[in-house]
C-alpha positions as a LaTeX table, in Angstrom:
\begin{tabular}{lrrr}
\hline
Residue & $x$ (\AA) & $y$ (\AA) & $z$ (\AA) \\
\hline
Unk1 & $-45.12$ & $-22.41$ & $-14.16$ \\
Unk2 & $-43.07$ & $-20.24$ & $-12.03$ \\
Unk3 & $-40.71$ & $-23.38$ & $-10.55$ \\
Unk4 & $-40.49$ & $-24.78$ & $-14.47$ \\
Unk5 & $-39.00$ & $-21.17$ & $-15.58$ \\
Unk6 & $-36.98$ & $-20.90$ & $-13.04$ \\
Unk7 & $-35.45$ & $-24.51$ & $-13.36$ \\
Unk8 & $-35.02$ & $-24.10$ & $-16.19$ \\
Unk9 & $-33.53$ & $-20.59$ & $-16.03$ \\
Unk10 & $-31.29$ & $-21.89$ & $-12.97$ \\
Unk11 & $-30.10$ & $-25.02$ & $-15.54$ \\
Unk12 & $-28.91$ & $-22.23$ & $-18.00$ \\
Unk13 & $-26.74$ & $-20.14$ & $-15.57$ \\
Unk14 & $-25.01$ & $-22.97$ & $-14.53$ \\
Unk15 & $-23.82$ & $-23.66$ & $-17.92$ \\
Unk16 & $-22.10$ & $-20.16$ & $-17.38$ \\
Unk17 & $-18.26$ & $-19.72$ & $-16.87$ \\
Unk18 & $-19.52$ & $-18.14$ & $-13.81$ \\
Unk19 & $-18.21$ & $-19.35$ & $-10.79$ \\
Unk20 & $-20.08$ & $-18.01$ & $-8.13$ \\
Unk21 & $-23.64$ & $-18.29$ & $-9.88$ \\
Unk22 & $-22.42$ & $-21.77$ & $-10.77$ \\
Unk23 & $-22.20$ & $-22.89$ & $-7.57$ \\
Unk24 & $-24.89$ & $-21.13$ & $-5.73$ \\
Unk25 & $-27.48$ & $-21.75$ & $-8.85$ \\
Unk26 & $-28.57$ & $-25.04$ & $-7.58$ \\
Unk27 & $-30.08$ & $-23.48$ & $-3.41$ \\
Unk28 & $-30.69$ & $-20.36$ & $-4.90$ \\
Unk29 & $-33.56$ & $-21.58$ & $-7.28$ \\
Unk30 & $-34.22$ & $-24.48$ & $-4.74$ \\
Unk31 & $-35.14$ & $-21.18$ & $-2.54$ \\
Unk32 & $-36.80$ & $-19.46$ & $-4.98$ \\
Unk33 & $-39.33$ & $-22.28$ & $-5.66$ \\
Unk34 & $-39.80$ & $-22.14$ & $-2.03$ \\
Unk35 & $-40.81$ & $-18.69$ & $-1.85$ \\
Unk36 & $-41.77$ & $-17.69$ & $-5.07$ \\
Unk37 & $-39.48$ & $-15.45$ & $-6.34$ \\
Unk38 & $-39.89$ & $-13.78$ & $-10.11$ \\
Unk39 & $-37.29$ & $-14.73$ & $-12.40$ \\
Unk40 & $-35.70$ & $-11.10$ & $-12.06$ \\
Unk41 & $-35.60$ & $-11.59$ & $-8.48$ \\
Unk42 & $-33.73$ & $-14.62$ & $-8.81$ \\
Unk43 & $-31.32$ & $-13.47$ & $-11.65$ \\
Unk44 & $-30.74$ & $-10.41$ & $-9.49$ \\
Unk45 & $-29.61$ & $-12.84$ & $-6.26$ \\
Unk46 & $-27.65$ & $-14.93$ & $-8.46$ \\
Unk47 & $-26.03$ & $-11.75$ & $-10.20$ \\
Unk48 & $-25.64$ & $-9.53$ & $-7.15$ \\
Unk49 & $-23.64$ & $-12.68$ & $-5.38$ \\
Unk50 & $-21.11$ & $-13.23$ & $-8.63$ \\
Unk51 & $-20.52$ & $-9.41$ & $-8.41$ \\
Unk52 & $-19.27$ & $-9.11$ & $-4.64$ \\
Unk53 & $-17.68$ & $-12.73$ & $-4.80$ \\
Unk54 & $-15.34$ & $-10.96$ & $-7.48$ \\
Unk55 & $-14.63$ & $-7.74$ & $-5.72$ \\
Unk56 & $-13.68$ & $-9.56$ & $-2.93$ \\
Unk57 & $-11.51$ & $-12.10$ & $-5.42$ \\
Unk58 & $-9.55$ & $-8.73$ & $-6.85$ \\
Unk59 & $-9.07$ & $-6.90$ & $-3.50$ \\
Unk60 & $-7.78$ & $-10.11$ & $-2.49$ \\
Unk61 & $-5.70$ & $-9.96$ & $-5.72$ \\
Unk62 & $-4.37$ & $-6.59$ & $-5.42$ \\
Unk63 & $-3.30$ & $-7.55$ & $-1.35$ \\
Unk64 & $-1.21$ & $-10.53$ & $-2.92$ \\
Unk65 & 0.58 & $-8.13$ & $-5.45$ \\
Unk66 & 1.06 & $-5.53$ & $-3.25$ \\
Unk67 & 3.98 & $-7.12$ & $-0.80$ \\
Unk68 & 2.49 & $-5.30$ & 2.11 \\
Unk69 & 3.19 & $-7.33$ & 5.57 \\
Unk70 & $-0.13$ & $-8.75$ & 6.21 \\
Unk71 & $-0.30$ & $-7.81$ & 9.82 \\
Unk72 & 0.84 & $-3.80$ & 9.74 \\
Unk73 & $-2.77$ & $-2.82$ & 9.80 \\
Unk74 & $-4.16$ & 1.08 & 11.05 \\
Unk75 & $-6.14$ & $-0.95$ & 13.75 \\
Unk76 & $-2.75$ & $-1.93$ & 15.46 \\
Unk77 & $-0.64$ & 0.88 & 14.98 \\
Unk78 & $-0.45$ & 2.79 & 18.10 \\
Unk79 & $-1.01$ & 6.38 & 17.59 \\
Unk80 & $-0.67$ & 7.05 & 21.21 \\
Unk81 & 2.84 & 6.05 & 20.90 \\
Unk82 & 3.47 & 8.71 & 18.53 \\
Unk83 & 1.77 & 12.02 & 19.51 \\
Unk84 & 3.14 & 13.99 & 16.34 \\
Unk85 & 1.00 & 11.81 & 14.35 \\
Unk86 & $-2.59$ & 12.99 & 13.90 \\
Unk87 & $-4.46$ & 10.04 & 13.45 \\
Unk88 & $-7.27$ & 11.87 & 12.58 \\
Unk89 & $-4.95$ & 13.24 & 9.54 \\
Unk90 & $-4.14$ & 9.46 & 8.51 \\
Unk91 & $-7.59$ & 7.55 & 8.95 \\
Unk92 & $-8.54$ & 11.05 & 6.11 \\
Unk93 & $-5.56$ & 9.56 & 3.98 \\
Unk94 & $-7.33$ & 6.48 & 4.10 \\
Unk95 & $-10.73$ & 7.33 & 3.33 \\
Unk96 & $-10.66$ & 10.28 & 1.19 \\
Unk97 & $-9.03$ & 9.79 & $-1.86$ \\
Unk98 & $-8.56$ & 12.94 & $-3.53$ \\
Unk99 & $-4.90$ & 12.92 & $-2.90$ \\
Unk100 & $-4.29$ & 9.77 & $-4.85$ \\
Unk101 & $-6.02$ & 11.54 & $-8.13$ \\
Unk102 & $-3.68$ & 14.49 & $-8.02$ \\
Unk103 & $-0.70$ & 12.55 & $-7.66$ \\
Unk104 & $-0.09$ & 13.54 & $-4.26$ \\
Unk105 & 2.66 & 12.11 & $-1.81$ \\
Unk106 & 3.13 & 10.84 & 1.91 \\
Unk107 & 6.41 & 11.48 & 3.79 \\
Unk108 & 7.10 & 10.11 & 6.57 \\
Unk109 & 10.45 & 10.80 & 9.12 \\
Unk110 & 11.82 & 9.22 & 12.02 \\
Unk111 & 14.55 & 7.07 & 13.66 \\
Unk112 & 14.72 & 3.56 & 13.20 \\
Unk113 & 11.63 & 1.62 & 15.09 \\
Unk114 & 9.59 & 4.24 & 15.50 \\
Unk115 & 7.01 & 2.39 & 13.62 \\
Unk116 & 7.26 & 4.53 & 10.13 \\
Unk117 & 6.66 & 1.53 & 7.96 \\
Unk118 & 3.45 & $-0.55$ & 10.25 \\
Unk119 & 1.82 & 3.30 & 9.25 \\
Unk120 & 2.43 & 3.33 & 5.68 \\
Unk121 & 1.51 & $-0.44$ & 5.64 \\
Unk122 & $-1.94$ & 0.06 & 6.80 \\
Unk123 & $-2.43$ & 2.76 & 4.96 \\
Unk124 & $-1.87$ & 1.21 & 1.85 \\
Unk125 & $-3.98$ & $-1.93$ & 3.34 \\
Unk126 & $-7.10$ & 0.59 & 3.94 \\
Unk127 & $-6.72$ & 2.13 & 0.22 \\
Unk128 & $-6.31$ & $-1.64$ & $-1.12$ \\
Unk129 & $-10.02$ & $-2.42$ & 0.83 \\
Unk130 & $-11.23$ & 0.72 & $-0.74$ \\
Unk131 & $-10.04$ & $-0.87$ & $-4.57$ \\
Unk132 & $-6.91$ & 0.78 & $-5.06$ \\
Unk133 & $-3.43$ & $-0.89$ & $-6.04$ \\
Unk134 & $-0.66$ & $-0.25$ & $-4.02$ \\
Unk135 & 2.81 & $-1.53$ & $-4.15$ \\
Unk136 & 5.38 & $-2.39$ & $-1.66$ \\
Unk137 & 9.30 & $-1.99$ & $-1.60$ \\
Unk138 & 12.40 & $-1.31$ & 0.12 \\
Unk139 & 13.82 & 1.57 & $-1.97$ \\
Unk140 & 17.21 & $-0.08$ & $-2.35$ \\
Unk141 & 15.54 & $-2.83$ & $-4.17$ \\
Unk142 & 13.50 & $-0.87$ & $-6.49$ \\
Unk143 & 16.83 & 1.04 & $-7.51$ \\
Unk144 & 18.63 & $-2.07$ & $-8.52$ \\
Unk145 & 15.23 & $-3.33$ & $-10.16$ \\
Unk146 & 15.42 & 0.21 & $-12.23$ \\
Unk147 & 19.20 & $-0.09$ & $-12.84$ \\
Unk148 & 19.15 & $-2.98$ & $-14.45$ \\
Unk149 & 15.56 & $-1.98$ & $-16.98$ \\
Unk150 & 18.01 & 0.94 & $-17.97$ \\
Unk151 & 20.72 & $-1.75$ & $-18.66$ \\
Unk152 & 18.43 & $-3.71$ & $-21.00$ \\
Unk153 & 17.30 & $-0.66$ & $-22.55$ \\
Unk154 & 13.52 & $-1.05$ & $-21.24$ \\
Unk155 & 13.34 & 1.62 & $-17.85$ \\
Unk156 & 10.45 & 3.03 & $-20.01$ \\
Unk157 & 8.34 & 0.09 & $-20.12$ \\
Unk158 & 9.58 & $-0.55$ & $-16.28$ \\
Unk159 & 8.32 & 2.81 & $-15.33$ \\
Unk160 & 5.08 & 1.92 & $-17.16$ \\
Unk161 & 4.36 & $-0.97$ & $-15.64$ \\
Unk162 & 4.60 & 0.85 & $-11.96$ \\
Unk163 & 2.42 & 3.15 & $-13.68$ \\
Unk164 & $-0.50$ & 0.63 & $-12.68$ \\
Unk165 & $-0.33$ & 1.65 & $-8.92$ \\
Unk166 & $-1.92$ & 4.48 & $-7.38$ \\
Unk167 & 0.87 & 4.60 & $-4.24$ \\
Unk168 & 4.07 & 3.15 & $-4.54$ \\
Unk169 & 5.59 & 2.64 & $-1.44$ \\
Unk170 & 9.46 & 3.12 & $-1.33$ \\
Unk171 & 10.96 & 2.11 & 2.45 \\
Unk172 & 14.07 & 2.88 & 3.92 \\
Unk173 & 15.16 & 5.41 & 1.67 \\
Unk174 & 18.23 & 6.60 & 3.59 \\
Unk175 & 19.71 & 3.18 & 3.04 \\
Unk176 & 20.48 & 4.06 & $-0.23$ \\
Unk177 & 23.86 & 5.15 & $-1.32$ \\
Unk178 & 24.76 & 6.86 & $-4.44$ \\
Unk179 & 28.33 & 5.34 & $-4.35$ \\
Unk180 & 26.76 & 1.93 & $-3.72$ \\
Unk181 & 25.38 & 2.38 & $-7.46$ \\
Unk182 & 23.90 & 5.09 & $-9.90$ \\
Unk183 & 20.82 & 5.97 & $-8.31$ \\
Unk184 & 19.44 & 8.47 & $-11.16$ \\
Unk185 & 16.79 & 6.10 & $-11.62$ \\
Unk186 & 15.29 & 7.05 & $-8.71$ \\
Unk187 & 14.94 & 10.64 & $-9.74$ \\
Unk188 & 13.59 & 9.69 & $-12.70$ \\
Unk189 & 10.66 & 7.94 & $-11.36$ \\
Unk190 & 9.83 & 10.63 & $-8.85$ \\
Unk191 & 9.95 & 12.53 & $-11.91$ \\
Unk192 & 8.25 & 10.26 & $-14.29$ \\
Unk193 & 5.33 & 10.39 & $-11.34$ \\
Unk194 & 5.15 & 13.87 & $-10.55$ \\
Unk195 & 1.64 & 15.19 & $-10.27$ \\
Unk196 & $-0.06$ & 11.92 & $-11.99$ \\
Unk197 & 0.68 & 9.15 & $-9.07$ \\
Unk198 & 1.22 & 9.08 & $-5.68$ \\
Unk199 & 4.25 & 8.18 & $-4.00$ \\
Unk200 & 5.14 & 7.13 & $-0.34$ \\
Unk201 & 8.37 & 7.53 & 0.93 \\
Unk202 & 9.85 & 6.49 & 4.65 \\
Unk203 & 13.32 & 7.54 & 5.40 \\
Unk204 & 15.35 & 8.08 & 8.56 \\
Unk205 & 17.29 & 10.85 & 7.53 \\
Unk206 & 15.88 & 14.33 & 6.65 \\
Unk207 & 16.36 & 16.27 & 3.72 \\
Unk208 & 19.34 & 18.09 & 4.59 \\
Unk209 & 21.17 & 14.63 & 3.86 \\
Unk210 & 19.60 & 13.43 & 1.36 \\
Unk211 & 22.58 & 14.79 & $-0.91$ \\
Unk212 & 23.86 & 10.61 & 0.11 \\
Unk213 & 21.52 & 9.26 & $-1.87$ \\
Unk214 & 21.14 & 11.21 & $-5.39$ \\
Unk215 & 24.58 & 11.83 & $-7.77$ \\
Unk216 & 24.42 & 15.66 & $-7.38$ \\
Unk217 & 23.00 & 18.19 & $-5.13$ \\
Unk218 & 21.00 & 19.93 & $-8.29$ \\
Unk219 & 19.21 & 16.26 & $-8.50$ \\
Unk220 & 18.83 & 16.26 & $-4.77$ \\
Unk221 & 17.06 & 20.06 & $-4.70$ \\
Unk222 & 14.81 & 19.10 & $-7.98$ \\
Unk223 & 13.75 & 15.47 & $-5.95$ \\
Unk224 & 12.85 & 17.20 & $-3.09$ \\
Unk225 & 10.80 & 19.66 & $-5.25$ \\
Unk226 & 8.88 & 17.43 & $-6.68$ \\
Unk227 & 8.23 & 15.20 & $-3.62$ \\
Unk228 & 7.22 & 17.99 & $-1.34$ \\
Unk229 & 4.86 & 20.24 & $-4.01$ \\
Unk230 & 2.10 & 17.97 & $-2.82$ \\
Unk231 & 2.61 & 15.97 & 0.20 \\
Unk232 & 1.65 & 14.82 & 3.55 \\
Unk233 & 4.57 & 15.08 & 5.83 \\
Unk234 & 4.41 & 12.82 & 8.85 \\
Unk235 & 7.12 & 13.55 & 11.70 \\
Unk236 & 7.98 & 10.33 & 13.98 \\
Unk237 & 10.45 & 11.82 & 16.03 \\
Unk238 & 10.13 & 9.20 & 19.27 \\
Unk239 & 11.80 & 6.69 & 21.04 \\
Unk240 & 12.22 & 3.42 & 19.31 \\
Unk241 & 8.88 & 1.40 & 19.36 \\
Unk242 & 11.70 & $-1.85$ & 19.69 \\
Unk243 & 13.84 & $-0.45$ & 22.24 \\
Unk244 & 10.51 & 0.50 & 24.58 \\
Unk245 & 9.72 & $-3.25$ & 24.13 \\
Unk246 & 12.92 & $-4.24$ & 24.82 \\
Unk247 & 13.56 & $-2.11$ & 28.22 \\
Unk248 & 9.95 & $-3.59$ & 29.05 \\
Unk249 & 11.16 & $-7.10$ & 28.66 \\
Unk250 & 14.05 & $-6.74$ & 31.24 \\
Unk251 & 13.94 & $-7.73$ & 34.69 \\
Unk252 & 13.21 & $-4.16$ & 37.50 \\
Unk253 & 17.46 & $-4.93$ & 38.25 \\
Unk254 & 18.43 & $-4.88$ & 34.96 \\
Unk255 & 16.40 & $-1.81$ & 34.41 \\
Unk256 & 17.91 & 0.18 & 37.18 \\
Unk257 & 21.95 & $-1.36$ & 36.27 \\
Unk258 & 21.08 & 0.43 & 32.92 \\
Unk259 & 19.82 & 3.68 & 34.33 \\
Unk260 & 23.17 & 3.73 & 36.83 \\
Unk261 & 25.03 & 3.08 & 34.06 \\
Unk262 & 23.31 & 5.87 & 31.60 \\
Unk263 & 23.11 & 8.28 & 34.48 \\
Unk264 & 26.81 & 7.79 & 35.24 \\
Unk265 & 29.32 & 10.85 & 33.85 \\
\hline
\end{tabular}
């Protein structure tokens, strides 16, 4: 009696727009004949595999969307490398996510290769596996994507639809000019954010100069406010990660022509 119910029971699931249970319907009663299993036993198997099999669809989802390189991961950043960085403080980021609810932000400063954007990568790849949405871009194109909402009269519904992310990641922030193109928009998403979502920015420059990038210095002072109320700030003031590779790569000659050379008055 037990096999007929749960034939039968296994015959109606897979008449379900249910993938998962769909598929594995068929060995899963096969193995509950074998062994016996109740019908809630069985239902729960069947159930417990469509459930994970979509979590593991929308992370999966949410990685797509979120334009993150697929390879800047925490496990291959190298903290060492970067001694001002606590990576005790950053693997907390990651895990704890009380900062996200309050709308808090990450900063992070350095020169160019220092390695400021593999960090913020797998930082947003750890809160995606935790079932956040996080979003990728360079700030320069995120400032022409807002520019031109405000030209077609809908920056509101742009802002709204970034509203969906718990981080949004804007890189490279120093390469934005404000005589390249009105970058107001950028305040007003820092702004529009402000103590409701999280923001992370990476820039090369420090504050003191970010008076290039906004139309005014009251617009700088009230950005930096509002970035820095609530916010992580990471300091990644070493030598290039690309140039140590580099000067690695070259022959023990070349290495010592280029120390004569530096060394020389």
């Amino acid at each position: 009696m037990n096999a007929a119910m749960n034939a039968g029971l296994g015959l109606m699931l897979t008449e379900l727009r249910l993938p998962t249970i769909k598929r594995l319907a068929p060995d899963l009663c096969a193995q509950s004949d074998r062994e016996g299993w109740p019908g809630k036993r069985l239902l729960e198997a069947l159930f417990e595999h469509e459930m994970n099999e979509r979590e593991v669809r929308r992370i999966e989802r949410h990685r797509s969307e979120s334009a993150l390189s697929p390879d800047k991961r925490l496990s291959s950043f190298e903290f060492a490398a970067v001694p001002s960085v606590s990576k005790a403080q950053v693997m907390a980021l990651s895990i704890g996510h009380e900062w996200l609810e309050r709308g808090a932000n990450v900063l992070l400063f350095g020169p160019p290769g220092v390695g400021k954007t593999h960090l913020i990568c797998g930082l947003g790849h750890a809160l995606i596996d935790a079932g956040r949405r996080v979003l990728f871009m360079r700030c320069s194109e995120l400032v022409q994507r807002l520019q031109a909402a405000r030209r077609d009269l809908r920056l509101a519904a742009e802002l709204a639809k970034l509203d969906r992310f718990d981080l949004l990641i804007l890189d490279d922030l120093s390469y934005v000019r404000r005589d390249q193109a009105e970058t107001s928009v950028l305040f007003e998403l820092i702004a529009e954010r402000y103590e409701r979502k999280s923001i992370a920015i990476t820039a090369n420059t420090p504050f003191s100069q970010w008076g290039e990038v906004f139309v005014d210095a009251a617009m700088t002072v009230a950005a930096v406010d509002r970035l820095v109320h609530h916010s992580t700030i990471l300091e990644m003031n070493v030598e290039s990660y690309r140039r140590r590779v580099a000067q690695a790569a070259q022959s023990p000659a070349k290495r010592a022509k280029a120390a004569t050379t530096t060394a020389t008055p």
